[in-house]
CSV table of C-alpha atoms in Angstrom, one decimal:
chain,number,residue,atom,x,y,z
B,185,MET,CA,-50.7,2.3,57.4
B,186,ARG,CA,-52.1,1.0,54.1
B,187,ARG,CA,-50.6,4.0,52.3
B,188,MET,CA,-47.2,3.4,53.9
B,189,ILE,CA,-47.3,-0.2,52.8
B,190,GLN,CA,-48.2,0.8,49.2
B,191,TRP,CA,-45.4,3.4,49.2
B,192,MET,CA,-42.9,0.8,50.4
B,193,ALA,CA,-44.0,-1.5,47.6
B,194,TRP,CA,-43.6,1.1,44.9
B,195,ALA,CA,-40.3,2.6,46.3
B,196,PRO,CA,-37.9,0.1,44.6
B,197,MET,CA,-39.6,0.5,41.3
B,198,LEU,CA,-39.4,4.3,41.5
B,199,LEU,CA,-35.8,4.1,42.5
B,200,LEU,CA,-35.0,1.9,39.5
B,201,VAL,CA,-36.8,4.3,37.1
B,202,ALA,CA,-34.8,7.2,38.5
B,203,VAL,CA,-31.5,5.3,38.0
B,204,LEU,CA,-32.3,4.5,34.4
B,205,LEU,CA,-33.2,8.1,33.7
B,206,LEU,CA,-30.0,9.3,35.1
B,207,GLN,CA,-28.0,6.7,33.1
B,208,GLY,CA,-29.9,7.8,30.0
B,209,CYS,CA,-28.9,11.4,30.5
B,210,ALA,CA,-25.3,10.4,31.1
B,211,THR,CA,-25.2,8.3,27.9
B,212,THR,CA,-26.8,11.0,25.9
B,213,GLY,CA,-24.2,13.5,27.1
B,214,ARG,CA,-21.4,11.2,26.0
B,215,GLN,CA,-22.8,10.6,22.6
B,216,ASN,CA,-23.1,14.3,21.9
B,217,MET,CA,-19.5,15.0,22.7
B,218,PRO,CA,-17.5,15.8,19.6
B,219,THR,CA,-14.7,13.4,18.5
B,220,PRO,CA,-11.4,14.9,19.7
B,221,GLY,CA,-9.0,15.8,17.0
B,222,ARG,CA,-8.8,15.2,13.3
B,223,MET,CA,-8.0,12.1,11.3
B,224,PRO,CA,-4.4,11.9,10.0
B,225,ARG,CA,-3.7,11.9,6.3
B,226,ILE,CA,-2.6,8.3,5.8
B,227,ALA,CA,-0.1,7.3,3.0
B,228,LEU,CA,0.5,3.7,2.0
B,229,VAL,CA,4.0,3.3,0.5
B,230,LEU,CA,4.3,0.1,-1.6
B,231,GLY,CA,7.8,-1.1,-2.2
B,232,GLY,CA,9.6,-2.8,-5.1
B,233,GLY,CA,10.5,-6.5,-5.3
B,234,ALA,CA,9.3,-7.9,-8.6
B,235,SER,CA,7.0,-11.0,-8.1
B,236,ARG,CA,7.0,-10.5,-4.3
B,237,GLY,CA,4.7,-7.6,-5.1
B,238,PHE,CA,1.8,-10.0,-4.9
B,239,ALA,CA,2.1,-9.5,-1.1
B,240,HIS,CA,0.9,-5.9,-1.6
B,241,VAL,CA,-2.5,-7.4,-2.8
B,242,GLY,CA,-2.9,-9.1,0.6
B,243,VAL,CA,-2.1,-5.9,2.5
B,244,LEU,CA,-4.6,-3.9,0.5
B,245,ARG,CA,-7.3,-6.5,1.2
B,246,VAL,CA,-6.8,-6.2,5.0
B,247,PHE,CA,-6.9,-2.4,4.8
B,248,GLU,CA,-10.1,-2.5,2.8
B,249,GLN,CA,-11.8,-5.0,5.1
B,250,GLU,CA,-10.7,-3.3,8.3
B,251,LYS,CA,-11.7,0.1,6.8
B,252,ILE,CA,-8.2,1.7,7.3
B,253,PRO,CA,-8.4,4.8,5.2
B,254,ILE,CA,-5.8,5.4,2.5
B,255,ASP,CA,-5.4,9.0,1.4
B,256,LEU,CA,-2.3,8.6,-0.8
B,257,ILE,CA,-0.5,5.6,-2.4
B,258,VAL,CA,3.2,5.9,-3.3
B,259,GLY,CA,4.6,3.1,-5.4
B,260,THR,CA,8.0,2.1,-6.4
B,261,SER,CA,8.7,-0.5,-9.2
B,262,VAL,CA,6.1,-3.3,-8.7
B,263,GLY,CA,4.6,-1.2,-5.9
B,264,SER,CA,3.7,1.3,-8.6
B,265,LEU,CA,2.0,-1.3,-10.7
B,266,ILE,CA,-0.2,-2.7,-7.9
B,267,GLY,CA,-0.7,0.8,-6.5
B,268,ALA,CA,-1.9,2.3,-9.8
B,269,ILE,CA,-4.4,-0.5,-10.4
B,270,TYR,CA,-5.8,-0.1,-6.9
B,271,ALA,CA,-5.8,3.7,-6.7
B,272,ALA,CA,-7.9,3.8,-9.9
B,273,ASN,CA,-10.3,1.2,-8.7
B,274,PRO,CA,-10.1,0.5,-4.9
B,275,ASN,CA,-11.6,-3.0,-5.0
B,276,SER,CA,-9.4,-5.7,-3.5
B,277,PHE,CA,-11.5,-8.5,-4.9
B,278,GLU,CA,-11.0,-7.4,-8.5
B,279,LEU,CA,-7.3,-6.8,-7.8
B,280,GLU,CA,-6.9,-10.3,-6.4
B,281,TRP,CA,-8.6,-11.8,-9.5
B,282,LEU,CA,-6.4,-9.8,-11.8
B,283,ALA,CA,-3.3,-10.8,-9.8
B,284,PHE,CA,-4.1,-14.5,-10.1
B,285,GLU,CA,-4.4,-14.2,-13.9
B,286,LEU,CA,-1.1,-12.2,-14.3
B,287,GLU,CA,1.9,-14.0,-15.7
B,288,LYS,CA,5.4,-13.0,-16.6
B,289,GLU,CA,4.5,-13.0,-20.3
B,290,ASP,CA,2.0,-10.3,-19.7
B,291,ILE,CA,4.6,-7.7,-18.7
B,292,PHE,CA,8.0,-8.9,-19.9
B,293,ASP,CA,8.6,-8.6,-23.7
B,294,PHE,CA,12.1,-9.9,-24.3
B,295,SER,CA,13.7,-8.7,-27.6
B,296,LEU,CA,17.1,-9.2,-29.1
B,297,PHE,CA,16.8,-5.8,-30.8
B,298,SER,CA,16.7,-3.9,-27.6
B,299,SER,CA,19.3,-5.9,-25.8
B,300,ARG,CA,21.9,-3.2,-26.1
B,301,THR,CA,20.1,-1.1,-23.4
B,302,GLY,CA,18.0,-3.9,-21.9
B,303,PRO,CA,16.5,-7.1,-23.2
B,304,VAL,CA,12.9,-6.1,-22.1
B,305,LYS,CA,11.4,-3.4,-24.2
B,306,GLY,CA,8.7,-2.4,-21.7
B,307,ASP,CA,5.9,-2.1,-24.3
B,308,LYS,CA,3.9,-5.0,-22.8
B,309,LEU,CA,4.0,-3.6,-19.3
B,310,ALA,CA,2.8,-0.2,-20.6
B,311,LYS,CA,-0.1,-1.9,-22.5
B,312,PHE,CA,-1.0,-4.0,-19.5
B,313,VAL,CA,-1.3,-0.9,-17.3
B,314,ALA,CA,-3.2,1.0,-19.9
B,315,SER,CA,-5.8,-1.8,-20.3
B,316,HIS,CA,-6.2,-2.5,-16.5
B,317,VAL,CA,-6.0,0.9,-14.9
B,318,LYS,CA,-9.6,2.1,-15.3
B,319,VAL,CA,-8.8,5.8,-15.8
B,320,LYS,CA,-6.8,7.7,-18.4
B,321,THR,CA,-4.7,9.8,-16.1
B,322,ILE,CA,-3.3,9.7,-12.6
B,323,GLU,CA,-5.3,12.8,-11.8
B,324,GLU,CA,-8.5,10.9,-12.3
B,325,MET,CA,-7.7,8.1,-9.8
B,326,LYS,CA,-10.0,7.7,-6.8
B,327,ILE,CA,-7.1,7.6,-4.4
B,328,PRO,CA,-4.2,10.1,-5.0
B,329,PHE,CA,-1.3,8.2,-6.4
B,330,CYS,CA,2.3,8.8,-7.4
B,331,ALA,CA,5.1,6.6,-8.8
B,332,VAL,CA,8.8,7.0,-8.1
B,333,ALA,CA,11.4,6.6,-10.9
B,334,CYS,CA,15.0,7.7,-11.2
B,335,ASP,CA,16.9,9.8,-13.7
B,336,LEU,CA,19.7,7.5,-15.1
B,337,ASN,CA,22.0,10.4,-15.9
B,338,THR,CA,21.7,12.5,-12.8
B,339,GLY,CA,20.5,10.1,-10.1
B,340,GLU,CA,17.6,12.4,-9.2
B,341,PRO,CA,14.3,10.9,-8.1
B,342,VAL,CA,11.5,11.6,-10.6
B,343,VAL,CA,8.0,11.5,-9.2
B,344,PHE,CA,5.0,11.0,-11.4
B,345,GLU,CA,1.8,12.5,-10.0
B,346,ARG,CA,-0.1,13.3,-13.2
B,347,GLY,CA,-0.4,12.1,-16.8
B,348,PRO,CA,-0.9,8.6,-18.1
B,349,ALA,CA,-0.5,5.8,-15.5
B,350,GLU,CA,1.2,3.5,-18.0
B,351,LEU,CA,4.2,5.9,-18.4
B,352,ALA,CA,4.5,6.3,-14.6
B,353,VAL,CA,4.5,2.6,-14.0
B,354,ARG,CA,6.7,1.9,-17.0
B,355,ALA,CA,9.3,4.3,-15.7
B,356,SER,CA,9.2,3.3,-12.1
B,357,SER,CA,9.5,-0.4,-13.1
B,358,SER,CA,12.4,-0.1,-15.6
B,359,ILE,CA,14.9,-2.4,-13.9
B,360,PRO,CA,18.3,-1.3,-15.1
B,361,GLY,CA,20.1,-3.9,-17.2
B,362,ILE,CA,16.7,-5.7,-17.9
B,363,PHE,CA,14.3,-3.1,-19.1
B,364,THR,CA,15.2,-0.5,-21.7
B,365,PRO,CA,15.2,2.9,-19.9
B,366,LEU,CA,12.2,5.1,-20.7
B,367,SER,CA,13.0,8.2,-22.6
B,368,TYR,CA,10.6,10.9,-21.3
B,369,ASN,CA,10.8,14.7,-21.2
B,370,ASN,CA,14.5,14.6,-22.3
B,371,ARG,CA,15.3,12.2,-19.5
B,372,LEU,CA,16.3,8.5,-19.4
B,373,LEU,CA,14.3,7.0,-16.5
B,374,ILE,CA,14.9,3.8,-14.7
B,375,ASP,CA,13.4,1.8,-11.8
B,376,GLY,CA,12.9,3.9,-8.6
B,377,GLY,CA,14.2,1.0,-6.6
B,378,VAL,CA,17.8,2.0,-7.2
B,379,LEU,CA,17.0,4.8,-4.7
B,380,GLY,CA,15.6,2.3,-2.2
B,381,SER,CA,12.7,0.0,-2.6
B,382,ILE,CA,10.4,2.2,-0.6
B,383,ALA,CA,9.9,6.0,-0.7
B,384,PRO,CA,8.4,7.2,2.6
B,385,GLU,CA,10.0,10.6,2.0
B,386,THR,CA,7.9,11.1,-1.1
B,387,ALA,CA,4.7,10.5,0.9
B,388,ARG,CA,5.9,12.9,3.7
B,389,ALA,CA,6.7,15.6,1.2
B,390,ARG,CA,3.2,15.4,-0.1
B,391,GLY,CA,1.6,16.1,3.2
B,392,ALA,CA,1.1,12.6,4.8
B,393,ASP,CA,0.7,12.7,8.5
B,394,LEU,CA,1.0,8.9,9.0
B,395,VAL,CA,3.2,6.9,6.6
B,396,ILE,CA,2.8,3.1,6.4
B,397,ALA,CA,5.4,1.4,4.3
B,398,VAL,CA,5.1,-2.1,2.9
B,399,ASN,CA,8.7,-3.4,2.5
B,400,ILE,CA,8.9,-6.7,0.6
B,401,GLY,CA,12.7,-6.8,0.5
B,402,LYS,CA,13.2,-8.0,4.0
B,403,ALA,CA,15.2,-11.2,3.1
B,404,ILE,CA,17.6,-11.2,0.2
B,405,THR,CA,19.3,-14.6,0.3
B,406,ASN,CA,19.0,-16.1,-3.2
B,407,TYR,CA,21.1,-18.9,-4.7
B,408,GLU,CA,19.2,-18.9,-8.0
B,409,THR,CA,21.5,-16.5,-9.8
B,410,GLY,CA,22.4,-18.5,-13.0
B,411,ASN,CA,21.6,-15.8,-15.6
B,412,VAL,CA,22.0,-12.1,-16.2
B,413,VAL,CA,18.4,-11.3,-15.2
B,414,SER,CA,18.6,-13.1,-11.9
B,415,ILE,CA,22.0,-11.6,-11.2
B,416,THR,CA,20.8,-8.1,-11.9
B,417,LEU,CA,17.7,-8.5,-9.7
B,418,GLN,CA,19.7,-9.9,-6.9
B,419,ALA,CA,22.2,-7.1,-7.1
B,420,ILE,CA,19.4,-4.5,-6.9
B,421,ASP,CA,17.8,-6.4,-4.0
B,422,ILE,CA,21.0,-6.2,-2.1
B,423,MET,CA,21.4,-2.5,-2.8
B,424,GLY,CA,17.8,-1.8,-1.8
B,425,TYR,CA,18.1,-3.8,1.3
B,426,GLN,CA,21.0,-1.7,2.5
B,427,ILE,CA,19.3,1.6,1.7
B,428,ASP,CA,16.1,0.6,3.3
B,429,HIS,CA,17.8,0.2,6.7
B,430,PHE,CA,17.7,4.0,6.7
B,431,LYS,CA,14.4,4.5,4.8
B,432,ASN,CA,12.4,2.3,7.1
B,433,LYS,CA,13.1,4.8,9.9
B,434,GLU,CA,11.3,7.5,7.9
B,435,ALA,CA,8.0,5.6,8.0
B,436,ASP,CA,5.8,5.6,11.1
B,437,ILE,CA,4.9,1.9,10.6
B,438,VAL,CA,6.7,-0.7,8.4
B,439,ILE,CA,4.9,-3.8,7.3
B,440,GLU,CA,7.3,-6.6,6.3
B,441,PRO,CA,5.6,-9.7,4.8
B,442,GLU,CA,7.6,-12.9,5.1
B,443,VAL,CA,8.4,-13.4,1.4
B,444,GLY,CA,12.1,-14.1,1.5
B,445,SER,CA,11.7,-17.7,0.4
B,446,VAL,CA,10.2,-16.6,-2.9
B,447,GLY,CA,12.4,-15.7,-5.8
B,448,THR,CA,11.9,-12.2,-7.3
B,449,MET,CA,10.9,-13.8,-10.7
B,450,ASP,CA,8.8,-16.6,-9.3
B,451,PHE,CA,5.2,-16.1,-10.4
B,452,SER,CA,4.1,-19.6,-9.2
B,453,LYS,CA,3.6,-18.6,-5.5
B,454,LYS,CA,1.0,-15.9,-5.8
B,455,LYS,CA,-1.3,-17.4,-3.1
B,456,GLU,CA,1.6,-17.8,-0.6
B,457,LEU,CA,2.7,-14.2,-1.2
B,458,MET,CA,-0.8,-12.7,-0.8
B,459,LEU,CA,-1.3,-14.7,2.4
B,460,ALA,CA,2.0,-13.4,3.7
B,461,GLY,CA,0.7,-9.8,3.0
B,462,ILE,CA,-2.5,-10.6,4.8
B,463,THR,CA,-0.7,-12.0,7.8
B,464,ALA,CA,1.7,-9.1,8.1
B,465,ALA,CA,-1.0,-6.5,7.7
B,466,GLU,CA,-3.2,-8.1,10.3
B,467,GLN,CA,-0.2,-8.1,12.7
B,468,ALA,CA,0.3,-4.4,12.1
B,469,LEU,CA,-3.4,-3.4,12.8
B,470,PRO,CA,-3.0,-2.7,16.5
B,471,ALA,CA,0.0,-0.4,15.8
B,472,ILE,CA,-1.9,1.3,13.0
B,473,ARG,CA,-5.0,1.9,15.1
B,474,GLN,CA,-2.9,3.2,18.0
B,475,ALA,CA,-1.0,5.6,15.7
B,476,ILE,CA,-4.3,6.9,14.4
B,477,ALA,CA,-5.7,7.3,17.9
B,478,ASP,CA,-2.6,9.1,19.1
B,479,PHE,CA,-2.7,11.5,16.2
B,480,CYS,CA,-6.4,12.3,16.8
B,481,ALA,CA,-5.7,12.9,20.5
B,482,THR,CA,-3.0,15.5,19.8
B,483,HIS,CA,-4.3,17.3,16.7
B,484,PRO,CA,-7.4,19.5,17.1
B,485,ALA,CA,-10.2,19.2,14.6
B,486,ARG,CA,-10.0,21.9,11.9
């Protein structure tokens, strides 16, 4: 009888130990299971939009903080400027610091002598890129990068994926009628934005599985068009807006910061633009994570 009482006293404890052991085995089994599928190759496509490009800085901050991998950056116009700086040195804190210091005078060098082909020579922009991109060539960048320009004479896209970053950004940002076109390899090159402010097709052609585009040309209403510069920028914005209706469909996810209230040459609202980029990127996070999960679930690991 005494032994039976002792057994009854120990039985609940033994049962608890058995359950814990079984749970431990089950947990170990789950942890040892391989992760299904492979990660997609993710391209971040940064669009054009002059000063509204400060929103790209906010987007990059969120990607970095949330550890969303970036395997390729494709930049058009100001997107090529922000993209080149970050691809060479993926540090959003340093990028923000530089962005807050950047003023129009750092990249626009107006000259009467070059006004026949564009009042801005482009030398300042090239020097700015050369001094702030921390590698000598695109090939050395920590994140693969390319910039999209356009051949003025043929209308063909010209994609820079090697060579000096300052030439790539200078070509991609050469707004027609404002910047003097860049003469390079027997071609006259202008802003890639005339082909659309984003270039998801360029990312796709370079092997991207998941294309995330940041379009900063969502709203185009602008009543500040009192000079040739603002008129030209507004005309390009209108053209890009129409083209992007089709190009947006070529991206898997489109992030559209609310930047329409800021003029394309307004450098006084950097903080607001960066915050708009942060907000839009955070709102896109669930869709981005779902797209990554869906890809992994349907693509076996190599």
